[in-house]
Short mmCIF file of C-alpha atoms (C1' of nucleotides) in Angstrom, two decimals:
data_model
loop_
_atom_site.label_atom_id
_atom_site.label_comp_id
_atom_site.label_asym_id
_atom_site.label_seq_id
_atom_site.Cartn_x
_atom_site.Cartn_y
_atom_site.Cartn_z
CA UNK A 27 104.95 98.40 122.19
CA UNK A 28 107.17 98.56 125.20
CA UNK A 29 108.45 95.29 125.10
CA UNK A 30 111.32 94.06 126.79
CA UNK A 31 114.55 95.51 124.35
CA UNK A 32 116.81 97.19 125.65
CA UNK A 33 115.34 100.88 125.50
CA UNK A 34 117.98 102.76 124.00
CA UNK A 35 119.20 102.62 120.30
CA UNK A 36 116.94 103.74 117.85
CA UNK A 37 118.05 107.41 117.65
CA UNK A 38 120.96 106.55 116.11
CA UNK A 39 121.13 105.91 112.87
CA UNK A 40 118.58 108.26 111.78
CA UNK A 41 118.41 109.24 108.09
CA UNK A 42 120.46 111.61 106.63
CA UNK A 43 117.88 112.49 104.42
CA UNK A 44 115.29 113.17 107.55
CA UNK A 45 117.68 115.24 109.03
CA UNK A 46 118.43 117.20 106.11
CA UNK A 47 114.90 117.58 105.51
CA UNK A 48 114.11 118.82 109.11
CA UNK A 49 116.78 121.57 108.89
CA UNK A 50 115.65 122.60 105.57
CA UNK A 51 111.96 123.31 106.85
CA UNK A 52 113.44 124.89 109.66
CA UNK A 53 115.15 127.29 107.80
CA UNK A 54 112.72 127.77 105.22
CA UNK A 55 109.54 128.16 108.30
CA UNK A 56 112.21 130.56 109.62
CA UNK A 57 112.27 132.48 106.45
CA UNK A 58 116.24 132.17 105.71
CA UNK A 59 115.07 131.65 102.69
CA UNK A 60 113.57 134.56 100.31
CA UNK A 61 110.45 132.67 97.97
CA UNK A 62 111.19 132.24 94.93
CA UNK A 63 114.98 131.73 95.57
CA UNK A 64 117.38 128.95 93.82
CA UNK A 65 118.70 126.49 96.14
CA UNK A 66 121.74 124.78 94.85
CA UNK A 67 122.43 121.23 95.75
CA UNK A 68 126.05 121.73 95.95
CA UNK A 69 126.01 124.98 98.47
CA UNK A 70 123.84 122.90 100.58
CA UNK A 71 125.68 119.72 100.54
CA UNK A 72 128.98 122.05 101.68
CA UNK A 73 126.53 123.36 104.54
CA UNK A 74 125.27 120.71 105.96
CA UNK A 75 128.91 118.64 105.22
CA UNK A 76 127.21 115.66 103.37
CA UNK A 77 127.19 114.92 99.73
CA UNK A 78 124.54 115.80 97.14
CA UNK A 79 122.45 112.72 97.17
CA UNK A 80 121.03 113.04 100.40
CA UNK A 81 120.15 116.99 99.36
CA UNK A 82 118.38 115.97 96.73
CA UNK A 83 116.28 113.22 98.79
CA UNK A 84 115.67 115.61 101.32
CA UNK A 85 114.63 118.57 98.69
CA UNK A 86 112.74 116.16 96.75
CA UNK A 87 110.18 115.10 100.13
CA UNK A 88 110.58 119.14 100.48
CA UNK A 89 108.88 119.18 96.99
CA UNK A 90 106.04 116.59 97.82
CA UNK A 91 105.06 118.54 100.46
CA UNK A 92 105.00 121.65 98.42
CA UNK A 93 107.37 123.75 100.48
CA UNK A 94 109.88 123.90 97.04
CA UNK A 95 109.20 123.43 93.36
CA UNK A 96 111.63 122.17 90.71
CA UNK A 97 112.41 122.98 87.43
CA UNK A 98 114.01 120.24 84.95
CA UNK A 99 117.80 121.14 84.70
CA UNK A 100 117.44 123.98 86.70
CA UNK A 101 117.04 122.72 90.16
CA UNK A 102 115.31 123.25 93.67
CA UNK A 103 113.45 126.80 94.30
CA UNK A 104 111.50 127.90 97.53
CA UNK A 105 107.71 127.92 96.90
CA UNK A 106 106.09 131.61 96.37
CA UNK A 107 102.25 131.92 97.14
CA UNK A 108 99.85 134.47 95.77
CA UNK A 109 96.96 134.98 97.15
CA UNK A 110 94.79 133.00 94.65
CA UNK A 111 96.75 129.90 96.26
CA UNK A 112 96.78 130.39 100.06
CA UNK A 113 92.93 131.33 99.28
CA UNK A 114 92.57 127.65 97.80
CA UNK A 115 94.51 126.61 100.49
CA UNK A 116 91.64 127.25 103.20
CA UNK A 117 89.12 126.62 101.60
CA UNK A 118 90.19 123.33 101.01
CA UNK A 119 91.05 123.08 104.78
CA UNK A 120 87.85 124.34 105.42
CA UNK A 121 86.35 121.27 103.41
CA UNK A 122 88.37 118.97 105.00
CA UNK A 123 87.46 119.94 108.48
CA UNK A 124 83.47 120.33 107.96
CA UNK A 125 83.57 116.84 106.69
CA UNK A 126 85.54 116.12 110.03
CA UNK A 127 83.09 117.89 112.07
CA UNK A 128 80.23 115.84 110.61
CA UNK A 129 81.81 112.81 110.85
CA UNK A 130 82.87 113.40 114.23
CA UNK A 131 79.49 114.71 115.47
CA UNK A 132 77.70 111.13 114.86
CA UNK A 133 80.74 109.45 116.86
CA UNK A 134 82.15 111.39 119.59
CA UNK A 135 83.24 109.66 122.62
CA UNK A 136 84.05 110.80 126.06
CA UNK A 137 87.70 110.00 125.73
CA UNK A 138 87.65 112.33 122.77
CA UNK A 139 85.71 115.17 124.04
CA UNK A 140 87.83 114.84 126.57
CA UNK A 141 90.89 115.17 124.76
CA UNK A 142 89.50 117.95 122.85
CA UNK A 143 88.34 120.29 126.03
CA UNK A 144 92.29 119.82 127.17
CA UNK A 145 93.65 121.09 124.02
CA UNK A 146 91.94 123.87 124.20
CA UNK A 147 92.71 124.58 127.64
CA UNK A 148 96.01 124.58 126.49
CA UNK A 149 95.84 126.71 124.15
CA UNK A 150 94.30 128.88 126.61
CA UNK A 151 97.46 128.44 128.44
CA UNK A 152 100.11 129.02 125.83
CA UNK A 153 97.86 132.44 124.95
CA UNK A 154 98.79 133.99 128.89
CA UNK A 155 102.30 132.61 128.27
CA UNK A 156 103.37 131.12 125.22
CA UNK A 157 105.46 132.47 122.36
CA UNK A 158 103.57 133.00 118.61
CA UNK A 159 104.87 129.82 117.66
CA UNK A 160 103.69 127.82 120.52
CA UNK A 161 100.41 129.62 120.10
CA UNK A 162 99.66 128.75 116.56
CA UNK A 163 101.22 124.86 117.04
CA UNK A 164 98.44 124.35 119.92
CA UNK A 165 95.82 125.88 117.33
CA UNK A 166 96.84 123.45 115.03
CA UNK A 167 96.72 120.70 117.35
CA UNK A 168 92.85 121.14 117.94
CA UNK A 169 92.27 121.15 114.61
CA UNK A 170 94.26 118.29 113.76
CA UNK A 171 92.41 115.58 116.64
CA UNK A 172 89.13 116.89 114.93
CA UNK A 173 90.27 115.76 111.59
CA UNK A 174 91.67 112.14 113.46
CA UNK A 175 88.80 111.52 115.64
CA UNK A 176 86.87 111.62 112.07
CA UNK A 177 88.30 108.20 111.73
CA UNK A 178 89.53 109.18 107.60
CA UNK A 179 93.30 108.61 108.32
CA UNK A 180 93.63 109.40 104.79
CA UNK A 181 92.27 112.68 105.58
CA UNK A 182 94.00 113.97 108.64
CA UNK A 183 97.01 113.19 105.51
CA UNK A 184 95.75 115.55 103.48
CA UNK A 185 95.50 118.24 106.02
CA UNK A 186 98.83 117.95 107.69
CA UNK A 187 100.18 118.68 103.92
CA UNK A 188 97.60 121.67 103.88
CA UNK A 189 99.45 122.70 107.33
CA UNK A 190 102.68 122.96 106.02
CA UNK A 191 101.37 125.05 103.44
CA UNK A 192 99.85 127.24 106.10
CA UNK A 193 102.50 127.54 108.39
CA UNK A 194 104.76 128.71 105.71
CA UNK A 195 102.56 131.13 104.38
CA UNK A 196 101.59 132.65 108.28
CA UNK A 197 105.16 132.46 109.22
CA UNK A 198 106.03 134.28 106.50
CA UNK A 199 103.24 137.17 107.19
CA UNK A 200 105.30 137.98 110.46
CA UNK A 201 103.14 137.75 113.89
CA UNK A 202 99.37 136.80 113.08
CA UNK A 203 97.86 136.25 117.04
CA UNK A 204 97.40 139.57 118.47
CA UNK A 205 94.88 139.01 120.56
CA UNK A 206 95.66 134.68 121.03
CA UNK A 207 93.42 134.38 123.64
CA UNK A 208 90.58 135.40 122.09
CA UNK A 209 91.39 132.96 118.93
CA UNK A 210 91.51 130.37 121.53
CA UNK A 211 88.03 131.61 122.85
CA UNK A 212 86.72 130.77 119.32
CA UNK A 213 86.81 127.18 119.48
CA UNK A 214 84.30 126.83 121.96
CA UNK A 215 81.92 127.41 119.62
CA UNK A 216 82.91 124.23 117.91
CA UNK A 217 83.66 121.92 120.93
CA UNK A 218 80.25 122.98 121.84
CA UNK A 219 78.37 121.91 119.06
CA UNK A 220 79.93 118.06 119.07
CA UNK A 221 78.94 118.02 122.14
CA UNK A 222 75.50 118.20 121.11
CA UNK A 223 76.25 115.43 118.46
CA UNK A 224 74.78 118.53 116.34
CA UNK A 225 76.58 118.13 112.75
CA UNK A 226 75.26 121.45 111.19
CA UNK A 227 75.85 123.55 114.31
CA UNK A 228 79.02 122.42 114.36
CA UNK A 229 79.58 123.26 110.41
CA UNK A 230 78.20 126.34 111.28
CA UNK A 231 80.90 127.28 114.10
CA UNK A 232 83.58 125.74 111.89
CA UNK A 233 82.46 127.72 109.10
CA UNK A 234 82.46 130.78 111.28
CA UNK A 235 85.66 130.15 112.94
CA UNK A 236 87.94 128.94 109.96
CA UNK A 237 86.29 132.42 107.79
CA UNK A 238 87.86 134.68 110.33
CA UNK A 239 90.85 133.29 110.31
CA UNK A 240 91.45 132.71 106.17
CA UNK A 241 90.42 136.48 106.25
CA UNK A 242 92.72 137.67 108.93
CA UNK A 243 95.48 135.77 106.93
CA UNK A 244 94.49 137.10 103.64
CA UNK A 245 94.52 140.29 104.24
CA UNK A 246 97.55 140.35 106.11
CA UNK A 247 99.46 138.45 102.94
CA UNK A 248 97.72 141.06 100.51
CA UNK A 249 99.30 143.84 102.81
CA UNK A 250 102.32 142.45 103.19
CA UNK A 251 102.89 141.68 99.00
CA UNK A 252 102.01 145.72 98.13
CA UNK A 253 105.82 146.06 99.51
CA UNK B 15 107.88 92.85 82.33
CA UNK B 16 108.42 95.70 79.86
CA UNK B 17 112.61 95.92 80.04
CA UNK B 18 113.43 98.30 77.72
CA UNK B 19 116.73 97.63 78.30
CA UNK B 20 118.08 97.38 74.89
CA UNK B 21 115.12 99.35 73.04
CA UNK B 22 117.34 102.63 72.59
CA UNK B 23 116.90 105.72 74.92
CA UNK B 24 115.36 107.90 72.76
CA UNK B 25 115.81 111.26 74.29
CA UNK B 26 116.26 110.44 77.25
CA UNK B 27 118.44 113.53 78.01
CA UNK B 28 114.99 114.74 79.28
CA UNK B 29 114.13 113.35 82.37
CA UNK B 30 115.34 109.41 83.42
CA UNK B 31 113.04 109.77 86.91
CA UNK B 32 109.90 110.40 85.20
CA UNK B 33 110.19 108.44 82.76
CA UNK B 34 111.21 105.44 85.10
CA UNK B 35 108.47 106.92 87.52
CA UNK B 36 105.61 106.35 84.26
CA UNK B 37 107.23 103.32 83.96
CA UNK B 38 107.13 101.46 86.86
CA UNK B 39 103.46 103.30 87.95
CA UNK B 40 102.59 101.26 84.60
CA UNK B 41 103.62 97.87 85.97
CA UNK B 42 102.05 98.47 89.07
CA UNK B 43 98.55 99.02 87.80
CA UNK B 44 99.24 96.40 85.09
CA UNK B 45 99.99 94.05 88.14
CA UNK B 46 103.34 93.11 88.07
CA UNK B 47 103.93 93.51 91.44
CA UNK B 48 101.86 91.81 93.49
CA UNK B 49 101.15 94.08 97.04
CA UNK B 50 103.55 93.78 99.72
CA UNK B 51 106.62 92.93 97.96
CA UNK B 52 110.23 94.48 98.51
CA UNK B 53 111.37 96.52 95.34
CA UNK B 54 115.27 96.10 95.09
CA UNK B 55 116.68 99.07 93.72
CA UNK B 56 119.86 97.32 92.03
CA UNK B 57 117.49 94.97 90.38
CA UNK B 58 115.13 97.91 89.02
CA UNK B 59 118.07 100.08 87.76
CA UNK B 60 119.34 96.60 85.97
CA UNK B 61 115.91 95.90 84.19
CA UNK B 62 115.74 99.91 83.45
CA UNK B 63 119.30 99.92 82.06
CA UNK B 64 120.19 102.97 84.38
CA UNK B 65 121.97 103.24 87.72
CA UNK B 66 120.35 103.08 91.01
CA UNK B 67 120.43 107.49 91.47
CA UNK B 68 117.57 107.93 88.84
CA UNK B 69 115.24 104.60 89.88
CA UNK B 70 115.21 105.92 94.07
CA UNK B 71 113.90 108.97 92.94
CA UNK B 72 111.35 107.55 91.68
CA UNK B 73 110.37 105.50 93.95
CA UNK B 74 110.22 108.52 96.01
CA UNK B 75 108.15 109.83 93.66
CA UNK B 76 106.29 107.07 94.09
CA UNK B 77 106.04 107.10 97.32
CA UNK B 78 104.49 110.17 97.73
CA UNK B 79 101.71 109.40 95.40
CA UNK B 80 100.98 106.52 98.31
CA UNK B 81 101.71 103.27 95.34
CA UNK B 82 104.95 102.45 97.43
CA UNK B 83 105.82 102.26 100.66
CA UNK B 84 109.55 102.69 102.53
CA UNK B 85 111.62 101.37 105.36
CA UNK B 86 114.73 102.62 106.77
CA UNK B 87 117.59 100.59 105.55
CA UNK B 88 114.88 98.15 104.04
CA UNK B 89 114.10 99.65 100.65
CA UNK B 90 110.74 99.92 98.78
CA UNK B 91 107.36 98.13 98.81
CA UNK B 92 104.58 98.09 97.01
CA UNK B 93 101.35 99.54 98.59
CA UNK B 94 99.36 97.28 100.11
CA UNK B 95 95.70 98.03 100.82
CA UNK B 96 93.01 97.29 103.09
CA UNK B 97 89.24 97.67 103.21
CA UNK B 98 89.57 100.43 105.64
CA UNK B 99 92.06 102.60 103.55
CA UNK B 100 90.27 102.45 100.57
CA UNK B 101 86.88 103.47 102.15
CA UNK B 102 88.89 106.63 103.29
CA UNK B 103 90.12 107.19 99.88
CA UNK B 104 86.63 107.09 98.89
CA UNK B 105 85.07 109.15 101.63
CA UNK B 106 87.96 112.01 100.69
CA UNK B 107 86.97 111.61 97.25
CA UNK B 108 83.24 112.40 98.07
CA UNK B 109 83.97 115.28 100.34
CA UNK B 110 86.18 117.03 97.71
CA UNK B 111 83.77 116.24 95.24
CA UNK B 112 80.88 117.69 96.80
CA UNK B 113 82.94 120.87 97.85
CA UNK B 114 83.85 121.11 94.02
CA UNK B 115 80.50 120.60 92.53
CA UNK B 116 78.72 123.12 95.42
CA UNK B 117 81.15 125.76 94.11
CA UNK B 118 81.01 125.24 90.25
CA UNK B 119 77.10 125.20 90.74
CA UNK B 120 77.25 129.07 91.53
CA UNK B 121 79.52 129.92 89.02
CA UNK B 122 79.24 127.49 86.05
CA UNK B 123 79.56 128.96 82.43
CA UNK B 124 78.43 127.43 79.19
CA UNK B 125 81.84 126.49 78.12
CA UNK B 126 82.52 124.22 81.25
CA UNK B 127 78.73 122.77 80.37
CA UNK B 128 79.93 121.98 76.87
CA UNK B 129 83.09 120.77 77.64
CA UNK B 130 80.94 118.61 80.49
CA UNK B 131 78.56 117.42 77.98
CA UNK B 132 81.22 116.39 75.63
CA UNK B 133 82.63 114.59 78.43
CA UNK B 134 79.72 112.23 79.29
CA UNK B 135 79.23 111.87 75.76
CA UNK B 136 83.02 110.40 75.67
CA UNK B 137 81.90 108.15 78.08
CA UNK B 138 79.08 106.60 76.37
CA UNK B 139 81.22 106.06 72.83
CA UNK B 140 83.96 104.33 74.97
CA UNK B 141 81.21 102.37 76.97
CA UNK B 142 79.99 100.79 73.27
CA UNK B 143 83.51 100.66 72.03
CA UNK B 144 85.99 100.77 74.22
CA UNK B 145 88.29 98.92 76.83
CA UNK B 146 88.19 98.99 80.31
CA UNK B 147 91.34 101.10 81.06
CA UNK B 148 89.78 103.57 78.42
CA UNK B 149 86.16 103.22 80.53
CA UNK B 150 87.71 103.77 83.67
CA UNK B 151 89.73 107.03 82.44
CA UNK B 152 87.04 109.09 80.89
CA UNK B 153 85.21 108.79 84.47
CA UNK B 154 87.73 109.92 85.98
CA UNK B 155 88.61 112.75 83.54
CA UNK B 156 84.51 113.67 83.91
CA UNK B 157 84.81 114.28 87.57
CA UNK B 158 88.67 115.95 87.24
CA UNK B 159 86.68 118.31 85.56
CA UNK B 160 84.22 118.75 88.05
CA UNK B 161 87.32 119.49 90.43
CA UNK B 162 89.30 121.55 88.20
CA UNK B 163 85.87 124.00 86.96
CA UNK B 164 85.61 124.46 91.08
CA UNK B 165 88.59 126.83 90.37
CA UNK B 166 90.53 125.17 93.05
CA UNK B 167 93.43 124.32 92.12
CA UNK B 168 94.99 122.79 95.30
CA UNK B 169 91.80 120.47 95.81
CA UNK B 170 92.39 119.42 91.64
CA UNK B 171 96.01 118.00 93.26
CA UNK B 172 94.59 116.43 96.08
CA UNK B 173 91.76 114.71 93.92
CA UNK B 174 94.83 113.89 91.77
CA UNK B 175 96.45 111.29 94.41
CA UNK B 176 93.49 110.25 95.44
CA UNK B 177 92.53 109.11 92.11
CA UNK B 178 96.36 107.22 91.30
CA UNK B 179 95.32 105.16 94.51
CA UNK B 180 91.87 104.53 93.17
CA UNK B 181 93.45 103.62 89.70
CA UNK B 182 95.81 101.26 91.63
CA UNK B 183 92.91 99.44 93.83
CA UNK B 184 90.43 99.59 91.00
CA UNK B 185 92.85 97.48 88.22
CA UNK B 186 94.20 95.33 91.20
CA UNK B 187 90.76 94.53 91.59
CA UNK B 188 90.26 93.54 87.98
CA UNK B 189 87.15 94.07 86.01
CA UNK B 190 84.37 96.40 87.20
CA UNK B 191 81.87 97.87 84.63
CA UNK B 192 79.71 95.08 83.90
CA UNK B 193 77.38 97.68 82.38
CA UNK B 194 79.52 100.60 81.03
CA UNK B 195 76.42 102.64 79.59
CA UNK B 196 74.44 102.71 82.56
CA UNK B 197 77.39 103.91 84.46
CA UNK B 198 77.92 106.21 82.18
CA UNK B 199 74.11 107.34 82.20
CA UNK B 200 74.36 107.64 85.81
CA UNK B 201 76.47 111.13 85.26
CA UNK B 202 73.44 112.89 83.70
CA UNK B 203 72.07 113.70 87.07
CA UNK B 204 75.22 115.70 88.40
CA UNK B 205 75.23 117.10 85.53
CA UNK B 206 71.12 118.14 85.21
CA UNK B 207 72.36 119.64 88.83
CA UNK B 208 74.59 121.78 87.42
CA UNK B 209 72.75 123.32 84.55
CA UNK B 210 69.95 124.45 86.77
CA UNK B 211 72.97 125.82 89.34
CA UNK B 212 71.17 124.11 92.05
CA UNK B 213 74.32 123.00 94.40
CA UNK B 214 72.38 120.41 97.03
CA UNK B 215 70.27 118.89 94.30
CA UNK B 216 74.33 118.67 93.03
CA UNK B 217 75.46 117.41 95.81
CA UNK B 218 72.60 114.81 96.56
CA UNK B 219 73.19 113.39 92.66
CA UNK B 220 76.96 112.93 93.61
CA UNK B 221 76.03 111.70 97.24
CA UNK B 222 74.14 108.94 95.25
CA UNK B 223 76.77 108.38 92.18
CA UNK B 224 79.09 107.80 94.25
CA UNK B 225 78.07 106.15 96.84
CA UNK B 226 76.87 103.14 94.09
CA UNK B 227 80.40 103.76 93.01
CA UNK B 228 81.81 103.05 96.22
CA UNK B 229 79.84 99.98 97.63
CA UNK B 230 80.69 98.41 94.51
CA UNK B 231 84.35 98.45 95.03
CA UNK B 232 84.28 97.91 98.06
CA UNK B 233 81.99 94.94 97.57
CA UNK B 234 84.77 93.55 94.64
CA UNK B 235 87.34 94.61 97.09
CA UNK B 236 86.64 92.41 99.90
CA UNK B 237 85.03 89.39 98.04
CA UNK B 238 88.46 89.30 96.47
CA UNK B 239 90.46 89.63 99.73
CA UNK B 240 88.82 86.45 101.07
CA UNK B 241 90.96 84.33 98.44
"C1'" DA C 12 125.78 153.29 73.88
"C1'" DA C 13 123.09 149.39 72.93
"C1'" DT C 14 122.92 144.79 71.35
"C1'" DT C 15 124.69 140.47 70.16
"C1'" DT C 16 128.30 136.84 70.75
"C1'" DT C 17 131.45 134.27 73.35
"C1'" DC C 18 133.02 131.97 77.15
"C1'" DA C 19 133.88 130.30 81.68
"C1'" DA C 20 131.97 129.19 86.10
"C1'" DA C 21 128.32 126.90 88.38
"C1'" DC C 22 124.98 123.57 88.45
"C1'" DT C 23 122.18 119.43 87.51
"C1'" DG C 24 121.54 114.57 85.97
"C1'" DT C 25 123.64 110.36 86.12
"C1'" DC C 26 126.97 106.93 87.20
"C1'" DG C 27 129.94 103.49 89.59
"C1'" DA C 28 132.00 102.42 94.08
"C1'" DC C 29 132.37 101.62 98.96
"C1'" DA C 30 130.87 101.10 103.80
"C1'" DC C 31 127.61 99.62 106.76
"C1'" DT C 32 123.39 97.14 108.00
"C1'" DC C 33 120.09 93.41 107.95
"C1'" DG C 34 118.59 88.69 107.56
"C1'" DA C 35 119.62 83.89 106.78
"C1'" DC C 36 122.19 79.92 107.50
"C1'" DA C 37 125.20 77.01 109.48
"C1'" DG C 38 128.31 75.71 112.99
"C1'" DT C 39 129.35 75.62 118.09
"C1'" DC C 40 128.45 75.00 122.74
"C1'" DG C 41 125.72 73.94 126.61
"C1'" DC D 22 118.09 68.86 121.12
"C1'" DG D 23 117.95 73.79 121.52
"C1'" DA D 24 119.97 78.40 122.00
"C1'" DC D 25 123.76 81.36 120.80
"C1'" DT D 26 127.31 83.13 117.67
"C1'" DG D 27 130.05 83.85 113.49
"C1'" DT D 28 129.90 84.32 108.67
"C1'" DC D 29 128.12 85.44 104.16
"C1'" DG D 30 125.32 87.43 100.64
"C1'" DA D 31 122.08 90.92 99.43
"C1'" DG D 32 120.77 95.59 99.64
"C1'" DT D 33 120.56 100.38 101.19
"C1'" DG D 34 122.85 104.89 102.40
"C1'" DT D 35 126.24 107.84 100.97
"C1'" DC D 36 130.02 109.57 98.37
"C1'" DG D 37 132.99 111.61 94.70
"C1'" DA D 38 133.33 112.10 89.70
"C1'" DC D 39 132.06 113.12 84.92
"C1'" DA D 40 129.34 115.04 81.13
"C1'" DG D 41 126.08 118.12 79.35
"C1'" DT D 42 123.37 122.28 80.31
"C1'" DT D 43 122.29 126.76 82.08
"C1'" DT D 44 123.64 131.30 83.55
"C1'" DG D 45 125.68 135.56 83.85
"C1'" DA D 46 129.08 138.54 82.52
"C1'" DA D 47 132.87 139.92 79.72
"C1'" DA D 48 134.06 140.72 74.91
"C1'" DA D 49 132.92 141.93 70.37
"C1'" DT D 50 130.10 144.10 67.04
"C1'" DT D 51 126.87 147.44 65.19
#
DNA sequence: AATTTTCAAACTGTCGACACTCGACAGTCG
DNA sequence: CGACTGTCGAGTGTCGACAGTTTGAAAATT
């Protein structure tokens, strides 16, 4: 790791593409964006002052991560979601993360309960004083060390595409956290329950937790598409 | 390898990416890469007959299906695996599997038990007469359907990758049904599960299937790293 | 007035070219 | 003899251009 180069450089020369890409969720997570809308190489290559190449790199890795869908010959369009989709959408999260909790229960280690027990102290902390955004990037946080402490790398992949999914979709809803510190609260449940090494308690608080919050977020997308 | 150079492009107005994407996903599970080594683009678009725009889409295609690998300013390279990756891939596999089959037990009709029985009995005509590509794919299309009956259709994609990178381990490997039939026979449970819409007796048949499944790849897998 | 046809602007797919970077090799200097 | 430096080839990142397609609206027809 830190070895003895000089510890500059690297920031450089980063990837157009990467940068491209970054701006793009930006704006998209920012809802600049209406779903469903064309985005034109060309108009975008003017904005950002680059050619089209790099656009289309960048849209493409948009398109892996399911944030924009393409037509052939037609181009680039911003991802809609019904509610069929952002349905599927936790309950495969909530697949992923039982299977993280059970792994997890069997192997827990004091580093990573302690690890754990801080996150969600800070997410206590960003619910006195933290903006929505903060507040739901902490929440995520938690949720991803459960799914890397499992040990499945290839897993904690899956559910950081499932993520961008789901920050889409809530950022699109408008706020979501009225009460955050009480969503924090609801973890405990969980943390609890490794700390027993108990796999099926900690299903169960998983199970309980991850329901509220698909149904909080469902209805609030159902009321929000009647407009 | 397969240079089509001169073969005539058909109508190829359609798509060049996917059709260089099939391609070269071809002559990676056919071998022709060994793991590890650096695709040049220039070299690709010469053998394809195309320019370099069309083949780096691709291999961004690619490369989010997990076969290739990139470096900034490096290029492409083909996937390498190890022992612990593919027992991921395999542990993902099981967990999605089990989700699917514990939802299609509560809500299985008899048209996705036909088209199940069918299945398994495509699997035992291609286990007397068949190859082992053939083999190989009408498992896999038994327990796509497993996924895609669940009614998820996010977990279906997921399942998707995870079975390219199975595809891709599994022929790098080289042979692996010894005994096609039996393997094919070993099915019947999951599906003697389903009929009686019992989801853990489900689950436990799959727990098992699989499981075989798995410690016999993973047996092939490292046996043949050792060389 | 409604519907079909025509047509031009906009856009995508693809291409060839150029600049810059990386790694290897050889030559230079201590 | 070994470490440093300059050079060269290979390869990626990016660009501007061209051809064929799609789109939307004006023009023509019923």
């Amino acid at each position: 790791m830190t070895t003895t180069t000089q510890g500059f450089a690297t920031i450089q020369q980063r990837d157009l593409v990467n940068q491209i890409a970054d701006m793009l969720t930006e704006a998209l997570l920012k809802g600049d964006f209406a779903p469903g809308v064309h985005l034109a190489e060309a108009q975008l290559a003017r904005d950002f002052g680059v050619s089209r190449a790099p656009v289309r790199e960048a849209a493409r890795l948009l398109e892996s991560r399911g944030m924009l869908v393409s037509q052939p010959r037609r181009g680039f369009f911003v991802r809609t979601f019904n509610a069929d989709e952002l349905e599927d959408v936790y309950d495969l999260r909530l697949c992923l993360e039982r299977h993280a909790v059970r792994l997890l229960a069997g192997k827990l280690t004091d580093e990573m309960e302690a690890a754990l027990t801080h996150q969600l102290e800070k997410m206590r902390q960003v619910a006195r004083d933290g903006t929505a955004v903060q507040q739901i990037e902490e929440d995520v946080a938690f949720h991803r060390m459960l799914c890397e402490f499992s040990g499945n790398q290839r897993l904690v992949r899956v559910f950081d595409e499932l993520c961008h999914e789901m920050r889409f979709c809530i950022l699109l809803i408008g706020q979501l956290y009225d009460d955050a510190m009480r969503v924090a609260d609801t973890h405990e449940p969980i943390l609890e329950a490794l700390r027993t090494r108990s796999p099926d308690a900690g299903e169960a608080a998983l199970d309980y937790h991850i329901g509220v919050a698909q149904q909080r977020v469902m209805e609030m997308f159902r009321e929000r598409a009647k407009r």
